[in-house]
Tab-separated table of C-alpha atoms in Angstrom:
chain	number	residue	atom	x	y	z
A	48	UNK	CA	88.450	134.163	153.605
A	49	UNK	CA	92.108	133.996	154.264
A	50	UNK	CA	91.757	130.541	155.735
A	51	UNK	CA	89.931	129.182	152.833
A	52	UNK	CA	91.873	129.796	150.543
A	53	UNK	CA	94.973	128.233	152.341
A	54	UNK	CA	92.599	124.753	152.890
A	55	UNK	CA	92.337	124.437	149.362
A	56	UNK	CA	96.176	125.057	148.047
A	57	UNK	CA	97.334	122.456	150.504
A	58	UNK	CA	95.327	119.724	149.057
A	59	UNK	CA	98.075	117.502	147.405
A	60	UNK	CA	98.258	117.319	143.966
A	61	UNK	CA	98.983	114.653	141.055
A	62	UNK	CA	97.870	111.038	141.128
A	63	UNK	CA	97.619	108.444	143.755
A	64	UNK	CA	99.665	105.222	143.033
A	65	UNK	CA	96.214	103.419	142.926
A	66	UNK	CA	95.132	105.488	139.956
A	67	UNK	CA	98.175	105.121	138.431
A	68	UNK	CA	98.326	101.249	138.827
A	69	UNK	CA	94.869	101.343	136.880
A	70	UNK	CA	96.314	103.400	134.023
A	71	UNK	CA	99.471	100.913	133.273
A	72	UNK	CA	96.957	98.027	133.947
A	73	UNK	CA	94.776	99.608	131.000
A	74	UNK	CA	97.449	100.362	128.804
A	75	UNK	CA	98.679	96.732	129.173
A	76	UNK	CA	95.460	95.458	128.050
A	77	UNK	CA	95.112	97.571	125.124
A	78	UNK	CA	98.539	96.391	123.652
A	79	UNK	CA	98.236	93.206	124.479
A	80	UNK	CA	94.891	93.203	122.143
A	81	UNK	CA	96.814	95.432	119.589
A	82	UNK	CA	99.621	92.940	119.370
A	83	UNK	CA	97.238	89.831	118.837
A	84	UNK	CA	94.947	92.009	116.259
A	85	UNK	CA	98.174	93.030	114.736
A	86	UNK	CA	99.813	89.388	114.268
A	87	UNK	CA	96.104	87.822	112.936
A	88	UNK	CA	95.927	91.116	110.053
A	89	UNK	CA	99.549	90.182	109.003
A	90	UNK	CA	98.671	86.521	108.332
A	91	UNK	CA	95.586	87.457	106.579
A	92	UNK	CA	97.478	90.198	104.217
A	93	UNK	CA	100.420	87.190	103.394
A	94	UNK	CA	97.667	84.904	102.782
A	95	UNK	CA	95.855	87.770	100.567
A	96	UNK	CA	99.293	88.065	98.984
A	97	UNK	CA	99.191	84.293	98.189
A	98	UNK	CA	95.710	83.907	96.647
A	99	UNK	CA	97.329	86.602	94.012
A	100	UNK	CA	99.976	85.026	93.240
A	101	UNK	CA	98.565	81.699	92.727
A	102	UNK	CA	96.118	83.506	90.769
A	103	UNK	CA	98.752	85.195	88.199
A	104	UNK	CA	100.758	81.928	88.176
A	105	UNK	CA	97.634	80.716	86.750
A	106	UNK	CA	97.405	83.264	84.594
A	107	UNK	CA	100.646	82.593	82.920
A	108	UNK	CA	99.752	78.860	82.379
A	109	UNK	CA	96.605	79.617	80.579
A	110	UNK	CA	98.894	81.845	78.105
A	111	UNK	CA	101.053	79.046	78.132
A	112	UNK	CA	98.484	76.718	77.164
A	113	UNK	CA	97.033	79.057	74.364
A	114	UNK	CA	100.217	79.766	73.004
A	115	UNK	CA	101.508	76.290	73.099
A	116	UNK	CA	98.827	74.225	70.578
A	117	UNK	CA	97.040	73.813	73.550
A	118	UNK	CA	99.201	71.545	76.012
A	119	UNK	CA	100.597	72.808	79.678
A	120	UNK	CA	104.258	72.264	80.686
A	121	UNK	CA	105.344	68.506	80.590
A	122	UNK	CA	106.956	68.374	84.152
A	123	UNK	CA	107.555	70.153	87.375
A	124	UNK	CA	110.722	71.997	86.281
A	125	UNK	CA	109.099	72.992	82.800
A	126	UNK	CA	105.821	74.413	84.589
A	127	UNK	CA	107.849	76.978	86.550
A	128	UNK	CA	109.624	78.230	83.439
A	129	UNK	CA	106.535	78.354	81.629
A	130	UNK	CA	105.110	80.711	84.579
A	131	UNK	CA	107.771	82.656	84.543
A	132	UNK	CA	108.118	83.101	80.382
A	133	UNK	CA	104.352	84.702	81.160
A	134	UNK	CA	105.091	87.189	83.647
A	135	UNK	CA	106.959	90.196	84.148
A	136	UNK	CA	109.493	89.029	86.408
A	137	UNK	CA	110.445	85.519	88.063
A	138	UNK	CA	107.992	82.965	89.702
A	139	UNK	CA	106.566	84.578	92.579
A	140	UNK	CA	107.828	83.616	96.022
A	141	UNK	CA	106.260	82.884	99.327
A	142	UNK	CA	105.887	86.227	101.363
A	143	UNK	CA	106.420	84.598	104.752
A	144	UNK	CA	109.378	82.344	103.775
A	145	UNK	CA	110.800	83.987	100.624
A	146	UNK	CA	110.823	80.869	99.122
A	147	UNK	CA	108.815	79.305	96.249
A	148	UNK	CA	105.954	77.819	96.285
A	149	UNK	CA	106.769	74.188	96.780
A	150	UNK	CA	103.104	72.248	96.148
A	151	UNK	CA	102.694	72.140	92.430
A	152	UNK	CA	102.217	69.469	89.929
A	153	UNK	CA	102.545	70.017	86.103
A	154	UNK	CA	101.682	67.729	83.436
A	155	UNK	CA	100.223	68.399	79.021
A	156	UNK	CA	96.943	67.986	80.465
A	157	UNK	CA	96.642	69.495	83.939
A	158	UNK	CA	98.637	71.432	86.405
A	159	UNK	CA	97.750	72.328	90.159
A	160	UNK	CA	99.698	74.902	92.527
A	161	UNK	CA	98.760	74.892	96.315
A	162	UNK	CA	100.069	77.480	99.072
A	163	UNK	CA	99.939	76.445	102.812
A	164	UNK	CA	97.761	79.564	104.397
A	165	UNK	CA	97.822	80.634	107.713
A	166	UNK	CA	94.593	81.855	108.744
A	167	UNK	CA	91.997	79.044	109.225
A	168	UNK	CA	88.936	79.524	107.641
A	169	UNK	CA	88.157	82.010	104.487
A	170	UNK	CA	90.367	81.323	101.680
A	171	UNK	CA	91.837	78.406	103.172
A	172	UNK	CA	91.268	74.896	102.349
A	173	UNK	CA	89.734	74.544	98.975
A	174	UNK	CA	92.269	71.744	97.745
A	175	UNK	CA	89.388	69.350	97.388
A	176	UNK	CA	89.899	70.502	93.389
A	177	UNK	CA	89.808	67.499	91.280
A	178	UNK	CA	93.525	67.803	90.339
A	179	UNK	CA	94.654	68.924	93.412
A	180	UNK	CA	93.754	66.018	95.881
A	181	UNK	CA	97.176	64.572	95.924
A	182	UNK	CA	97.680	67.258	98.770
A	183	UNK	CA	95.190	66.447	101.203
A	184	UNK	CA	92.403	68.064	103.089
A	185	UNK	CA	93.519	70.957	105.063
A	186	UNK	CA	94.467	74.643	105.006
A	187	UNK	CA	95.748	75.011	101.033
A	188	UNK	CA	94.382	76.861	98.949
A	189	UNK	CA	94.881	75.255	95.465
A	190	UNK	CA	94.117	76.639	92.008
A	191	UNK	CA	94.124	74.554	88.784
A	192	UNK	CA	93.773	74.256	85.198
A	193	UNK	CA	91.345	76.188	83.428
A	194	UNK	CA	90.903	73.954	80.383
């Protein structure tokens, strides 16, 4: 019995460095996937963040409209006054590049506002709107006049 027992405590204990090789290799993998995931949910909540904001924006115009005998802001510089009479606070900026939203077009009878997204696909894409073909096919998403 005495021999038995001293087989089995000599047995070396801890990990090989194959074993471990295998566990960093995992590990890698994993974070590597987390870091893509992580990068493609980001664009997808600024572009999330951008369909709301074009939506209020669009809001405040159609107050504007209504409380205006019916007629939008005359020009480009008006339009973002007018939006920001309407809201609570100033003109909503771009959540990637702080800035404002730079594709818009105001005139009495129309308006269109357009943010460059950067996930391709849903969302994306829809400025095919009547008044908002000036900016081309690709990934905008545009929203216009209501009336």
């Amino acid at each position: 019995m005495k021999n038995q027992r001293s087989a089995v405590s000599n047995q070396p204990s801890g990990f090989t460095l194959l074993e471990l090789l295998v566990v960093v290799g995992i590990i890698s993998i994993l974070v590597a996937l987390m870091a893509v995931t992580f990068n493609v949910i980001q664009a997808r909540g600024r572009d999330t963040r951008r369909r709301e904001d074009l939506k209020a924006m669009q809001n405040a115009l159609e107050q504007y409209y209504s409380n205006t005998s019916f007629a939008y802001p005359a020009n480009d510089g008006l339009c973002k006054s007018g939006i920001e009479t309407f809201m609570k606070s100033t003109a909503p900026k771009d959540p990637k590049s702080g800035g404002d939203y730079p594709t818009f077009t105001c005139s009495p009878a129309s308006y269109c506002i357009c943010a460059d997204m950067e996930a391709i696909g849903i969302g994306a894409g829809n400025s095919s709107l009547a008044d908002c073909a000036s900016w081309g096919s690709g990934n905008y998403y545009c929203v216009a006049n209501l009336q």
